[in-house]
Coordinates of C-alpha atoms and ligand atoms in Angstrom, one line a residue:
M1357 CA 24.6 3.8 -7.0
A1358 CA 26.9 6.5 -5.7
L1359 CA 25.3 9.7 -4.5
D1360 CA 25.4 12.5 -7.2
L1361 CA 24.7 15.5 -5.0
S1362 CA 25.4 18.0 -7.8
A1363 CA 22.8 16.4 -10.1
I1364 CA 20.2 16.4 -7.3
V1365 CA 20.8 20.0 -6.5
A1366 CA 20.7 20.9 -10.2
R1367 CA 17.4 19.1 -10.6
H1368 CA 16.1 21.4 -7.9
H1369 CA 17.7 24.5 -9.5
G1370 CA 19.9 25.1 -6.5
D1371 CA 16.8 26.5 -4.8
P1372 CA 17.1 26.3 -0.9
S1373 CA 13.3 26.3 -0.6
R1374 CA 13.5 22.8 -2.2
L1375 CA 15.7 21.5 0.7
V1376 CA 13.2 19.1 2.1
Q1377 CA 12.7 17.6 -1.4
I1378 CA 16.5 17.4 -1.9
L1379 CA 16.9 15.6 1.4
H1380 CA 14.3 13.0 0.4
E1381 CA 16.4 12.2 -2.7
V1382 CA 19.6 11.9 -0.6
M1383 CA 17.8 9.6 1.9
A1384 CA 16.5 7.5 -1.0
S1385 CA 20.0 7.1 -2.4
E1386 CA 22.0 6.7 0.8
G1387 CA 19.6 5.7 3.6
Y1388 CA 20.9 8.6 5.6
I1389 CA 22.3 12.1 5.3
S1390 CA 25.9 12.0 6.5
P1391 CA 27.7 15.0 8.0
P1392 CA 30.0 15.6 4.9
V1393 CA 26.8 15.6 2.7
I1394 CA 25.3 18.2 5.0
T1395 CA 28.4 20.3 4.6
D1396 CA 28.4 19.9 0.8
L1397 CA 24.7 20.6 0.5
A1398 CA 24.9 23.8 2.6
R1399 CA 27.7 25.0 0.3
A1400 CA 25.8 24.1 -2.9
L1401 CA 22.6 25.9 -1.7
G1402 CA 24.4 28.9 -0.2
V1403 CA 22.9 28.4 3.2
S1404 CA 24.5 27.8 6.6
R1405 CA 25.4 24.3 7.6
G1406 CA 23.4 24.7 10.8
Q1407 CA 20.3 25.4 8.7
V1408 CA 20.6 22.1 6.8
E1409 CA 21.5 20.2 10.0
G1410 CA 18.5 21.8 11.7
V1411 CA 16.1 20.6 8.9
V1412 CA 17.6 17.1 8.9
G1413 CA 17.2 16.8 12.7
F1414 CA 13.6 18.2 12.7
Y1415 CA 11.9 15.6 10.4
A1416 CA 11.3 12.1 11.5
F1417 CA 12.0 10.6 8.1
F1418 CA 15.5 12.1 7.8
S1419 CA 18.5 10.9 9.7
S1420 CA 22.1 11.9 9.9
E1421 CA 22.9 8.5 11.2
F1422 CA 22.9 5.2 9.2
R1423 CA 19.6 3.4 10.0
G1424 CA 20.4 0.2 8.2
R1425 CA 19.9 -1.0 4.6
F1426 CA 16.3 -1.6 5.6
T1427 CA 14.4 0.8 7.9
V1428 CA 11.2 -0.7 9.2
L1429 CA 8.8 1.7 11.0
F1430 CA 5.7 0.2 12.5
S1431 CA 2.7 2.5 12.9
D1432 CA 2.3 3.4 16.6
N1433 CA -1.3 4.6 16.2
I1434 CA -3.8 3.2 18.8
T1435 CA -5.9 1.4 16.1
D1436 CA -2.7 -0.4 14.9
E1437 CA -1.9 -1.1 18.5
L1438 CA -5.3 -2.6 19.2
A1439 CA -4.9 -4.7 16.0
G1440 CA -1.7 -6.2 17.4
S1441 CA 1.1 -4.1 15.9
R1442 CA 3.1 -4.2 19.2
E1443 CA 3.3 -8.0 19.2
L1444 CA 4.3 -8.1 15.6
R1445 CA 7.0 -5.5 16.2
E1446 CA 8.3 -7.5 19.2
H1447 CA 8.4 -10.5 17.0
M1448 CA 10.5 -8.8 14.3
L1449 CA 12.8 -7.3 16.9
S1450 CA 13.5 -10.8 18.4
T1451 CA 13.9 -12.2 14.9
F1452 CA 16.7 -9.8 14.2
E1453 CA 17.9 -9.7 17.8
V1454 CA 18.0 -6.0 17.8
A1455 CA 16.7 -3.3 20.2
P1456 CA 14.0 -0.8 19.1
G1457 CA 15.4 1.9 16.9
Q1458 CA 18.9 0.3 16.8
V1459 CA 20.7 -1.0 13.7
T1460 CA 21.7 -4.7 13.6
R1461 CA 25.5 -5.2 13.9
D1462 CA 25.8 -6.1 10.3
G1463 CA 24.0 -2.8 9.3
L1464 CA 21.2 -4.7 7.8
V1465 CA 18.1 -3.4 9.5
S1466 CA 16.5 -1.2 12.2
V1467 CA 13.0 -1.6 13.5
G1468 CA 11.3 1.3 15.1
T1469 CA 7.9 3.1 15.2
T1470 CA 6.3 6.1 13.4
S1471 CA 3.3 7.9 14.7
C1472 CA 0.7 7.0 12.1
T1473 CA 0.8 5.7 8.5
G1474 CA -2.7 6.8 7.5
L1475 CA -3.8 3.1 7.0
C1476 CA -5.9 2.8 10.2
D1477 CA -8.6 1.0 8.2
Q1478 CA -6.2 -1.7 7.2
G1479 CA -3.7 -2.0 10.1
P1480 CA -1.5 -3.1 11.5
A1481 CA 0.8 -1.3 9.0
L1482 CA 4.4 -0.4 8.6
L1483 CA 6.8 1.5 6.3
V1484 CA 9.9 -0.2 5.0
N1485 CA 12.3 2.2 3.3
G1486 CA 9.3 4.6 3.1
R1487 CA 7.0 2.1 1.4
A1488 CA 3.7 1.2 3.1
I1489 CA 2.6 -2.4 3.8
A1490 CA -0.8 -2.9 5.4
R1491 CA -2.8 -5.8 6.9
L1492 CA 0.2 -7.3 8.6
S1493 CA 0.1 -10.7 10.2
R1494 CA 2.6 -13.1 11.7
A1495 CA 2.9 -14.7 8.3
T1496 CA 3.6 -11.4 6.4
I1497 CA 6.1 -10.4 9.1
G1498 CA 7.9 -13.7 8.5
A1499 CA 8.0 -13.1 4.8
I1500 CA 9.2 -9.5 5.2
S1501 CA 11.9 -10.7 7.6
A1502 CA 13.1 -13.4 5.1
L1503 CA 13.3 -10.8 2.3
I1504 CA 15.3 -8.5 4.5
R1505 CA 17.6 -11.4 5.6
G1506 CA 18.1 -12.2 1.9
N1507 CA 19.1 -8.5 1.3
T1508 CA 16.4 -8.4 -1.5
P1509 CA 15.9 -4.7 -2.6
V1510 CA 12.5 -3.5 -1.7
E1511 CA 11.8 -2.7 -5.4
Q1512 CA 12.0 -6.5 -6.0
W1513 CA 9.6 -7.5 -3.3
P1514 CA 6.2 -9.0 -4.4
S1515 CA 4.1 -6.1 -5.6
N1516 CA 1.0 -7.4 -3.7
F1517 CA 2.8 -6.6 -0.5
F1518 CA 2.3 -2.9 -1.2
T1519 CA -1.4 -3.1 -2.2
I1520 CA -3.4 -0.4 -0.5
E1521 CA -7.0 -1.3 -0.4
S1522 CA -9.7 1.3 -1.1
H1523 CA -12.5 1.5 1.5
L1524 CA -14.8 4.2 0.2
E1525 CA -17.9 3.0 2.1
R1526 CA -20.4 5.8 1.7
K1527 CA -20.8 8.6 -0.8
D1528 CA -23.1 11.6 -0.4
L1529 CA -23.5 15.0 -2.0
L1530 CA -19.8 15.6 -2.7
L1531 CA -18.4 12.2 -3.7
A1532 CA -21.5 10.9 -5.6
T1533 CA -21.5 13.9 -8.0
L1534 CA -19.2 13.6 -11.0
L1535 CA -17.7 16.5 -12.9
A1536 CA -15.9 16.3 -16.3
P1537 CA -12.4 17.8 -16.3
G1538 CA -12.6 21.6 -16.8
E1539 CA -16.3 21.9 -15.9
A1540 CA -15.7 23.8 -12.6
I1541 CA -12.9 26.0 -14.2
D1542 CA -15.2 26.8 -17.1
A1543 CA -18.0 27.8 -14.7
A1544 CA -15.7 30.0 -12.7
V1545 CA -14.4 31.7 -15.8
S1546 CA -17.8 32.4 -17.2
R1547 CA -19.0 33.7 -13.8
G1548 CA -15.9 35.9 -13.3
A1549 CA -13.4 36.1 -10.4
S1550 CA -15.4 38.5 -8.2
A1551 CA -18.7 36.5 -8.7
T1552 CA -16.8 33.2 -8.0
L1553 CA -15.6 34.7 -4.7
A1554 CA -19.1 35.7 -3.9
E1555 CA -20.5 32.3 -4.8
I1556 CA -18.0 30.6 -2.5
A1557 CA -18.9 33.0 0.4
N1558 CA -22.7 32.5 -0.2
S1559 CA -22.3 28.7 -0.1
G1560 CA -21.3 28.9 3.5
L1561 CA -18.3 26.6 2.8
R1562 CA -16.2 26.3 5.9
G1563 CA -12.7 24.8 6.1
R1564 CA -12.9 21.0 6.5
G1565 CA -9.7 20.9 8.6
G1566 CA -11.6 21.2 11.8
A1567 CA -11.5 24.9 12.7
G1568 CA -14.3 25.7 10.2
F1569 CA -13.1 29.2 9.1
S1570 CA -15.1 30.6 6.2
T1571 CA -13.4 29.7 2.9
G1572 CA -15.1 32.6 1.1
A1573 CA -13.6 35.1 3.7
K1574 CA -10.2 33.5 3.3
W1575 CA -10.2 33.7 -0.5
A1576 CA -11.5 37.3 -0.4
A1577 CA -8.8 38.4 2.0
C1578 CA -6.1 36.8 -0.2
A1579 CA -7.6 38.4 -3.3
A1580 CA -7.6 41.8 -1.6
A1581 CA -4.0 41.6 -0.2
P1582 CA -1.6 43.9 -2.0
G1583 CA 1.0 42.7 -4.4
P1584 CA 1.0 40.8 -7.8
E1585 CA 2.2 37.4 -6.5
R1586 CA -0.2 34.9 -4.8
Y1587 CA -0.2 31.2 -4.0
I1588 CA -2.7 28.4 -3.5
V1589 CA -1.5 25.7 -1.1
C1590 CA -3.3 22.4 -0.6
N1591 CA -2.7 20.9 2.8
A1592 CA -2.6 17.2 2.2
D1593 CA -0.6 16.5 5.3
E1594 CA -3.3 14.8 7.3
G1595 CA -1.2 13.4 10.1
E1596 CA -3.8 13.2 12.8
P1597 CA -3.9 9.6 13.9
G1598 CA -7.1 8.0 12.8
T1599 CA -7.3 10.1 9.6
F1600 CA -7.0 8.6 6.2
K1601 CA -9.7 10.2 4.1
D1602 CA -7.2 12.2 2.0
R1603 CA -5.7 8.9 0.9
E1604 CA -9.1 8.0 -0.7
L1605 CA -9.8 11.5 -2.0
L1606 CA -6.3 11.8 -3.6
T1607 CA -6.8 8.3 -5.1
H1608 CA -10.2 8.8 -6.6
Y1609 CA -10.9 12.6 -6.7
A1610 CA -7.5 14.2 -7.4
G1611 CA -8.9 15.7 -10.6
L1612 CA -11.5 17.5 -8.6
L1613 CA -8.9 18.7 -6.1
F1614 CA -6.7 20.2 -8.9
E1615 CA -9.9 21.7 -10.4
G1616 CA -10.6 23.3 -7.0
M1617 CA -7.1 24.7 -6.8
A1618 CA -7.4 26.2 -10.3
V1619 CA -10.7 27.8 -9.4
A1620 CA -9.1 29.3 -6.3
A1621 CA -6.2 30.5 -8.4
F1622 CA -8.6 32.1 -10.9
A1623 CA -10.7 33.8 -8.1
V1624 CA -7.8 35.3 -6.1
G1625 CA -5.3 35.8 -9.0
A1626 CA -2.6 33.2 -8.1
S1627 CA -0.3 31.7 -10.6
K1628 CA 1.3 28.9 -8.6
G1629 CA -0.1 26.1 -6.5
L1630 CA 1.6 23.8 -4.1
L1631 CA 0.3 20.4 -3.0
Y1632 CA 1.9 19.4 0.3
L1633 CA 1.5 15.6 0.6
R1634 CA 2.4 13.7 3.7
A1635 CA 5.4 11.4 3.2
E1636 CA 3.4 8.3 4.3
Y1637 CA 1.4 8.7 1.1
A1638 CA 4.5 8.5 -1.1
F1639 CA 2.8 5.8 -3.1
L1640 CA 0.4 8.5 -4.5
V1641 CA 3.2 10.6 -5.9
E1642 CA 3.5 8.8 -9.3
P1643 CA -0.3 8.8 -10.1
L1644 CA -0.6 12.5 -9.0
L1645 CA 2.3 13.6 -11.1
L1646 CA 0.8 11.7 -14.1
L1647 CA -2.5 13.4 -13.6
L1648 CA -0.9 16.8 -13.4
S1649 CA 0.9 16.2 -16.6
E1650 CA -2.4 15.0 -18.3
R1651 CA -4.1 18.2 -17.1
R1652 CA -1.3 20.3 -18.5
K1653 CA -1.7 18.5 -21.9
A1654 CA -5.5 19.2 -21.7
G1655 CA -4.9 22.9 -21.1
L1656 CA -6.3 22.7 -17.5
L1657 CA -2.9 23.9 -16.1
G1658 CA -0.2 26.0 -17.6
K1659 CA -0.5 29.2 -19.6
D1660 CA -3.7 30.9 -20.7
I1661 CA -5.9 28.1 -19.2
R1662 CA -9.1 27.5 -21.2
A1663 CA -7.8 30.1 -23.6
V1664 CA -8.3 32.9 -21.0
H1665 CA -5.5 35.3 -21.6
G1666 CA -3.4 35.8 -18.5
F1667 CA -4.9 32.8 -16.6
D1668 CA -1.6 31.1 -15.9
F1669 CA -1.5 28.5 -13.1
D1670 CA 0.5 25.3 -12.4
I1671 CA 0.8 23.0 -9.4
E1672 CA 4.0 21.6 -7.8
L1673 CA 4.0 18.6 -5.5
H1674 CA 6.0 18.7 -2.2
L1675 CA 6.5 15.7 0.1
G1676 CA 6.4 16.2 3.8
A1677 CA 8.8 14.3 6.0
G1678 CA 7.0 12.9 9.0
A1679 CA 6.3 15.9 11.2
Y1680 CA 2.7 16.1 12.5
V1681 CA 3.1 19.7 13.4
C1682 CA 3.4 20.6 9.7
G1683 CA -0.4 20.1 9.4
E1684 CA -0.6 23.5 11.1
E1685 CA -0.8 25.9 8.2
S1686 CA 2.0 28.2 9.1
A1687 CA 4.3 25.3 10.0
L1688 CA 3.4 23.8 6.6
L1689 CA 4.4 27.0 4.9
E1690 CA 7.8 27.0 6.6
S1691 CA 8.3 23.4 5.5
L1692 CA 7.4 24.3 1.9
E1693 CA 10.1 26.9 2.1
G1694 CA 12.6 24.2 3.0
K1695 CA 12.8 25.0 6.7
R1696 CA 12.0 23.3 10.0
G1697 CA 8.2 23.2 10.5
I1698 CA 8.0 25.6 13.4
P1699 CA 4.6 27.4 13.5
R1700 CA 4.8 31.1 12.9
N1701 CA 3.5 33.9 15.1
R1702 CA 0.1 35.0 13.9
P1703 CA -0.9 37.6 12.9
P1704 CA 0.1 38.2 10.2
Y1705 CA -2.0 35.4 8.6
P1706 CA -1.1 33.5 5.4
V1707 CA -3.7 35.4 3.4
T1708 CA -1.4 38.4 3.5
H1709 CA 2.0 36.8 4.5
G1710 CA 2.0 33.2 3.5
Y1711 CA 4.4 31.2 1.2
K1712 CA 7.5 33.3 0.8
Q1713 CA 5.6 36.1 2.7
K1714 CA 3.2 36.5 -0.2
P1715 CA -0.6 36.3 0.0
T1716 CA -1.6 32.6 0.1
V1717 CA -4.7 30.6 0.4
V1718 CA -4.2 27.4 2.4
N1719 CA -7.0 24.9 2.2
N1720 CA -7.2 21.2 2.8
V1721 CA -8.1 18.6 0.1
E1722 CA -11.8 18.2 1.1
T1723 CA -12.3 22.0 1.2
L1724 CA -10.9 22.5 -2.3
I1725 CA -13.0 19.6 -3.7
A1726 CA -16.1 21.2 -2.2
A1727 CA -15.1 24.6 -3.7
A1728 CA -14.8 23.0 -7.2
M1729 CA -18.4 21.7 -6.8
V1730 CA -19.6 25.1 -5.6
A1731 CA -18.0 26.7 -8.6
R1732 CA -19.7 24.3 -11.0
H1733 CA -23.2 24.0 -9.3
G1734 CA -23.4 27.3 -7.4
A1735 CA -23.8 28.2 -3.7
Q1736 CA -27.1 26.2 -3.3
F1737 CA -25.2 22.9 -4.0
L1738 CA -23.8 22.9 -0.4
R1739 CA -26.8 24.6 1.1
A1740 CA -28.9 21.6 0.0
A1741 CA -27.3 19.5 2.8
G1742 CA -26.1 19.9 6.3
T1743 CA -27.2 22.5 8.9
A1744 CA -27.6 26.3 8.7
K1745 CA -24.2 26.7 10.4
S1746 CA -22.5 23.8 8.8
P1747 CA -23.7 23.5 5.1
G1748 CA -22.7 20.5 3.1
T1749 CA -21.2 17.2 4.0
K1750 CA -18.2 15.9 6.0
V1751 CA -15.9 13.0 4.9
L1752 CA -15.0 10.8 7.8
S1753 CA -12.3 8.2 8.4
V1754 CA -13.8 5.5 10.5
S1755 CA -11.6 2.9 12.2
G1756 CA -11.1 0.9 15.4
D1757 CA -13.8 -1.5 16.6
V1758 CA -16.2 -1.5 13.7
A1759 CA -17.0 -4.2 11.2
R1760 CA -16.5 -2.0 8.1
P1761 CA -13.7 0.5 8.6
G1762 CA -13.3 3.0 5.8
V1763 CA -14.2 6.5 4.5
Y1764 CA -17.8 7.7 4.9
E1765 CA -19.4 10.9 3.7
Y1766 CA -22.4 12.3 5.6
P1767 CA -24.4 15.5 5.7
F1768 CA -23.4 17.7 8.6
G1769 CA -25.9 17.1 11.4
T1770 CA -25.7 13.3 11.2
S1771 CA -25.5 11.7 14.6
V1772 CA -22.5 9.8 15.8
Q1773 CA -24.7 6.8 16.4
Q1774 CA -25.8 6.8 12.8
V1775 CA -22.1 6.6 11.7
L1776 CA -21.5 3.8 14.2
S1777 CA -24.5 1.8 13.0
D1778 CA -23.5 2.1 9.3
A1779 CA -19.9 1.1 10.1
G1780 CA -21.1 -1.9 12.1
A1781 CA -20.0 -0.9 15.6
T1782 CA -21.4 -2.8 18.6
D1783 CA -20.9 -2.4 22.3
T1784 CA -19.3 1.0 21.8
Q1785 CA -17.6 2.4 24.9
A1786 CA -16.1 5.5 23.4
V1787 CA -15.4 7.3 20.1
Q1788 CA -12.5 9.6 19.6
V1789 CA -13.7 12.2 17.1
G1790 CA -11.1 14.4 15.4
G1791 CA -8.1 12.3 16.4
P1792 CA -6.1 12.7 19.7
S1793 CA -6.5 16.5 19.6
G1794 CA -10.3 16.2 19.2
T1795 CA -13.2 15.1 21.4
L1796 CA -13.5 11.9 23.3
L1797 CA -17.2 10.9 23.4
A1798 CA -18.5 8.4 26.0
N1799 CA -21.3 6.0 25.3
G1800 CA -24.0 8.4 26.6
E1801 CA -23.1 11.0 24.0
L1802 CA -23.6 9.1 20.8
Q1803 CA -26.7 11.1 19.8
R1804 CA -24.5 14.2 19.4
R1805 CA -24.1 15.4 15.9
I1806 CA -21.2 16.0 13.5
A1807 CA -21.3 19.7 12.9
F1808 CA -19.2 22.8 13.7
E1809 CA -21.8 23.8 16.3
D1810 CA -21.8 20.4 18.1
V1811 CA -18.9 18.0 17.5
P1812 CA -16.5 19.6 15.0
T1813 CA -14.0 17.2 13.3
A1814 CA -11.3 17.1 10.7
G1815 CA -12.6 13.6 10.0
A1816 CA -11.1 11.0 12.3
F1817 CA -13.5 8.7 14.0
M1818 CA -11.8 6.1 16.2
V1819 CA -14.1 3.6 17.9
F1820 CA -13.4 1.6 21.1
N1821 CA -15.7 -1.2 22.3
G1822 CA -16.4 -2.2 25.9
T1823 CA -13.4 -4.5 26.1
R1824 CA -10.9 -1.7 25.6
D1825 CA -8.8 -0.2 28.3
M1826 CA -9.4 3.6 28.0
L1827 CA -6.2 4.3 29.9
S1828 CA -4.1 2.6 27.3
V1829 CA -5.9 4.7 24.7
V1830 CA -5.0 7.9 26.5
D1831 CA -1.5 6.6 27.2
N1832 CA -1.0 6.2 23.5
F1833 CA -2.3 9.7 22.8
T1834 CA 0.0 11.3 25.4
R1835 CA 3.0 9.5 23.9
F1836 CA 2.0 10.7 20.5
F1837 CA 2.0 14.4 21.5
A1838 CA 5.3 14.0 23.4
H1839 CA 6.8 12.6 20.3
E1840 CA 5.3 15.2 17.9
S1841 CA 5.8 18.4 19.9
C1842 CA 8.3 20.5 17.9
G1843 CA 9.9 21.7 21.1
F1844 CA 9.7 25.4 20.2
C1845 CA 7.7 26.6 23.2
T1846 CA 8.2 25.5 26.8
P1847 CA 4.6 24.7 27.9
C1848 CA 4.2 22.1 25.1
R1849 CA 7.7 20.8 25.1
V1850 CA 7.7 20.1 28.8
G1851 CA 4.0 19.6 29.2
T1852 CA 3.6 16.8 26.6
T1853 CA 6.6 15.0 28.1
L1854 CA 5.3 15.3 31.6
N1855 CA 1.9 14.1 30.6
A1856 CA 3.4 11.1 28.9
R1857 CA 5.3 10.2 32.0
L1858 CA 2.4 10.8 34.4
M1859 CA 0.1 8.8 32.2
A1860 CA 2.6 5.9 32.0
R1861 CA 2.7 5.9 35.8
I1862 CA -1.0 6.0 36.2
R1863 CA -1.5 3.2 33.7
S1864 CA 1.1 1.0 35.3
G1865 CA -0.7 1.3 38.6
T1866 CA 2.1 3.3 40.3
G1867 CA 0.4 6.7 40.0
S1868 CA -1.2 8.6 42.8
R1869 CA -4.2 10.9 43.1
R1870 CA -1.6 13.7 43.0
D1871 CA -0.5 12.5 39.6
A1872 CA -4.1 12.6 38.3
K1873 CA -4.3 16.2 39.6
D1874 CA -1.0 17.1 38.1
I1875 CA -1.8 15.7 34.6
A1876 CA -5.0 17.7 34.6
R1877 CA -3.2 20.8 35.7
V1878 CA -0.4 20.4 33.0
S1879 CA -3.1 19.8 30.3
Q1880 CA -4.8 23.1 31.3
I1881 CA -1.6 25.0 31.3
M1882 CA -0.7 23.8 27.8
K1883 CA -4.2 24.7 26.6
T1884 CA -3.8 28.3 27.7
T1885 CA -0.1 29.0 27.1
S1886 CA 1.1 27.0 24.1
H1887 CA 2.2 28.7 20.9
C1888 CA 0.2 26.6 18.4
G1889 CA -2.8 24.3 18.1
L1890 CA -0.7 21.2 18.8
G1891 CA 0.1 22.3 22.4
V1892 CA -3.4 23.9 22.9
T1893 CA -5.1 20.6 22.1
A1894 CA -2.5 18.1 23.5
G1895 CA -4.2 17.8 26.8
N1896 CA -7.7 17.2 25.4
P1897 CA -7.7 13.4 25.6
V1898 CA -6.5 13.6 29.2
L1899 CA -9.1 16.1 30.3
D1900 CA -11.9 14.3 28.4
A1901 CA -10.9 10.9 29.8
L1902 CA -10.7 12.3 33.4
A1903 CA -14.1 13.8 33.0
K1904 CA -15.8 10.9 31.4
F1905 CA -13.8 7.8 32.4
R1906 CA -12.8 8.7 36.0
P1907 CA -13.5 5.3 37.4
A1908 CA -10.9 3.8 35.0
F1909 CA -8.4 6.2 36.5
D1910 CA -9.5 5.6 40.1
R1911 CA -9.1 1.8 39.7
Q1912 CA -5.4 2.3 38.8
L1913 CA -4.5 5.1 41.3
R1914 CA -2.9 4.4 44.7
S1915 CA -5.1 5.2 47.7
L1916 CA -2.6 7.6 49.2
D1917 CA -3.3 11.2 48.4
V1918 CA 0.3 12.2 47.8
L1919 CA 3.1 10.0 46.4
P1920 CA 6.3 11.6 45.1
T1921 CA 6.4 11.9 41.3
F1922 CA 10.0 10.7 41.5
D1923 CA 10.1 6.9 41.5
L1924 CA 12.9 6.0 43.9
D1925 CA 12.7 2.3 43.2
E1926 CA 13.1 2.9 39.5
A1927 CA 16.0 5.2 40.1
L1928 CA 17.8 2.4 41.9
A1929 CA 17.6 0.1 38.8
P1930 CA 21.2 0.9 37.8
A1931 CA 22.5 0.0 41.3
R1932 CA 20.6 -3.3 41.1
E1933 CA 22.1 -4.0 37.7
A1934 CA 25.6 -3.2 39.0
S1935 CA 25.2 -5.4 42.1
G1936 CA 23.5 -8.2 40.1
R1937 CA 20.6 -8.3 42.5
D1938 CA 17.0 -8.1 41.5
D1939 CA 15.3 -10.0 44.3
Q1940 CA 12.5 -8.6 46.4
G1941 CA 15.0 -7.3 49.0
A1942 CA 16.7 -5.2 46.4
H1943 CA 13.4 -3.3 45.8
L1944 CA 11.8 -0.6 47.9
D1945 CA 8.4 -1.3 49.2
N1946 CA 6.5 1.3 47.2
E1947 CA 3.3 0.8 49.3
G1948 CA 5.2 2.1 52.3
A1949 CA 7.0 4.8 50.5
Ligands
LIG2116 FE1 5.9 23.5 18.9 FE2 4.1 22.5 20.7 FE3 4.9 25.0 20.8 FE4 3.3 24.2 18.8 S1 2.8 24.3 20.9 S2 5.1 25.5 18.7 S3 4.1 22.1 18.5 S4 6.2 23.2 21.1

């Protein structure tokens, strides 16, 4: 069907802050966003062409170039890699005789990678035209290739291809307690806004995104900020490789999440909520919209909620577009406003200058669900579990070398070993807790505890057994950060790229001790000088691995103390190609270099 840009723009009321959503519709219709469409869109929205172009260029799921009638993106996450995604991708590339990321000459298909699809418990996985397919095998890749060859629209593919399994393996305090729709809202209303703020503060609830900031303090600061307009934003953009708990929470507990958002709105005096959902979870859009509409009909959203005069609140859904940095709250707000997801300078903080510069509460899915439970059952609900500094429970996404990957809920204070035993891990060499930006634990540290005061985590738990090459794990993480750096500040832009190159050299056996020193130095520099959390934490896996798996590095390093970072032999590759020579004599002896 021909692109009807005016209809799309009209559907979004010509609002430039809807730009990311508008671009999703253009991509769905055309498969790319052509330069003339960019021009027309800028005119229709009354913004500069450069602004639209900048947004198109920023997000991985948008493209100003045609990517083929079928765009296949394999998850590049380490757990998918360990499950064989690289081999399956190679197989598909050779089937279509196309280079990675290139479009076949007939414009049929391109085959590339994306950082993580949030299906680490059922990988390898891929996205085809934005739709997720999990549990890939040689056979399914053959079937997918045949459908693509036959030019069969994705909508007509067998529906079982797109089945996402639910792996909710362990429920505790939060997920085992059921609430009827409206129960938490009613409790908040009868308690009153100030008392609800106090209850949240007294519960000791801390943000479940990893940093652990007090939710009560955040809500109170937003409520106290001047001005009549406030917002509640739910960050459902969990892009950290190894994290998929929001997928389960949004599938089974979305009602509780919306309840938590309404409680927050009542407590701080907000009338609008925004749910920012990562684009990889596009399959959740329909059920979420349906649930929102049911809640409107039930009087749990809209005007005068629960017959409370002036309690007006509704929730809008926004889809991200494949930028990991948008998990950072200020970058997420920029994205919600239809801009590139560049993290803002802080202060000021979102509680006073958030969405559209208005006071805004930004919490993640798990935090808002916990807040709903506190509103219903009181502060003691959370205090009944966990530790003094970390009350309540944590929902974990467990993947990698375990018999039962999936989502597990535990009281804070639970040991890493307990989680591993329950998930069926044996011969564990290392656990990456909190995703690539988190903490790499070696075998001797498994008695440490999941808690803000010991091992804090946003929820990812990737397990590697004794057969795994830890350098390939770190190599994957450094590539991830190089790919996801937004490029705004120099330490992170240059540092993540340098780290990826140095790590590739070390892993390939051509790195020197000097390279190991350099990669540690670059990681430290990023930690202290980067603009946002992505750059600050990008060197963590390198530093942890150097400290805990040094022998693995030493086995790969050249014995010479200093080797030039510049690889002269590699630089001579074009000359070899031009001369048609690739024999031993056409290579430099690197040992002697
Ligand atoms: Fe962007 Fe990295 Fe700088 Fe953050 S640290 S602003 S992701 S370049």
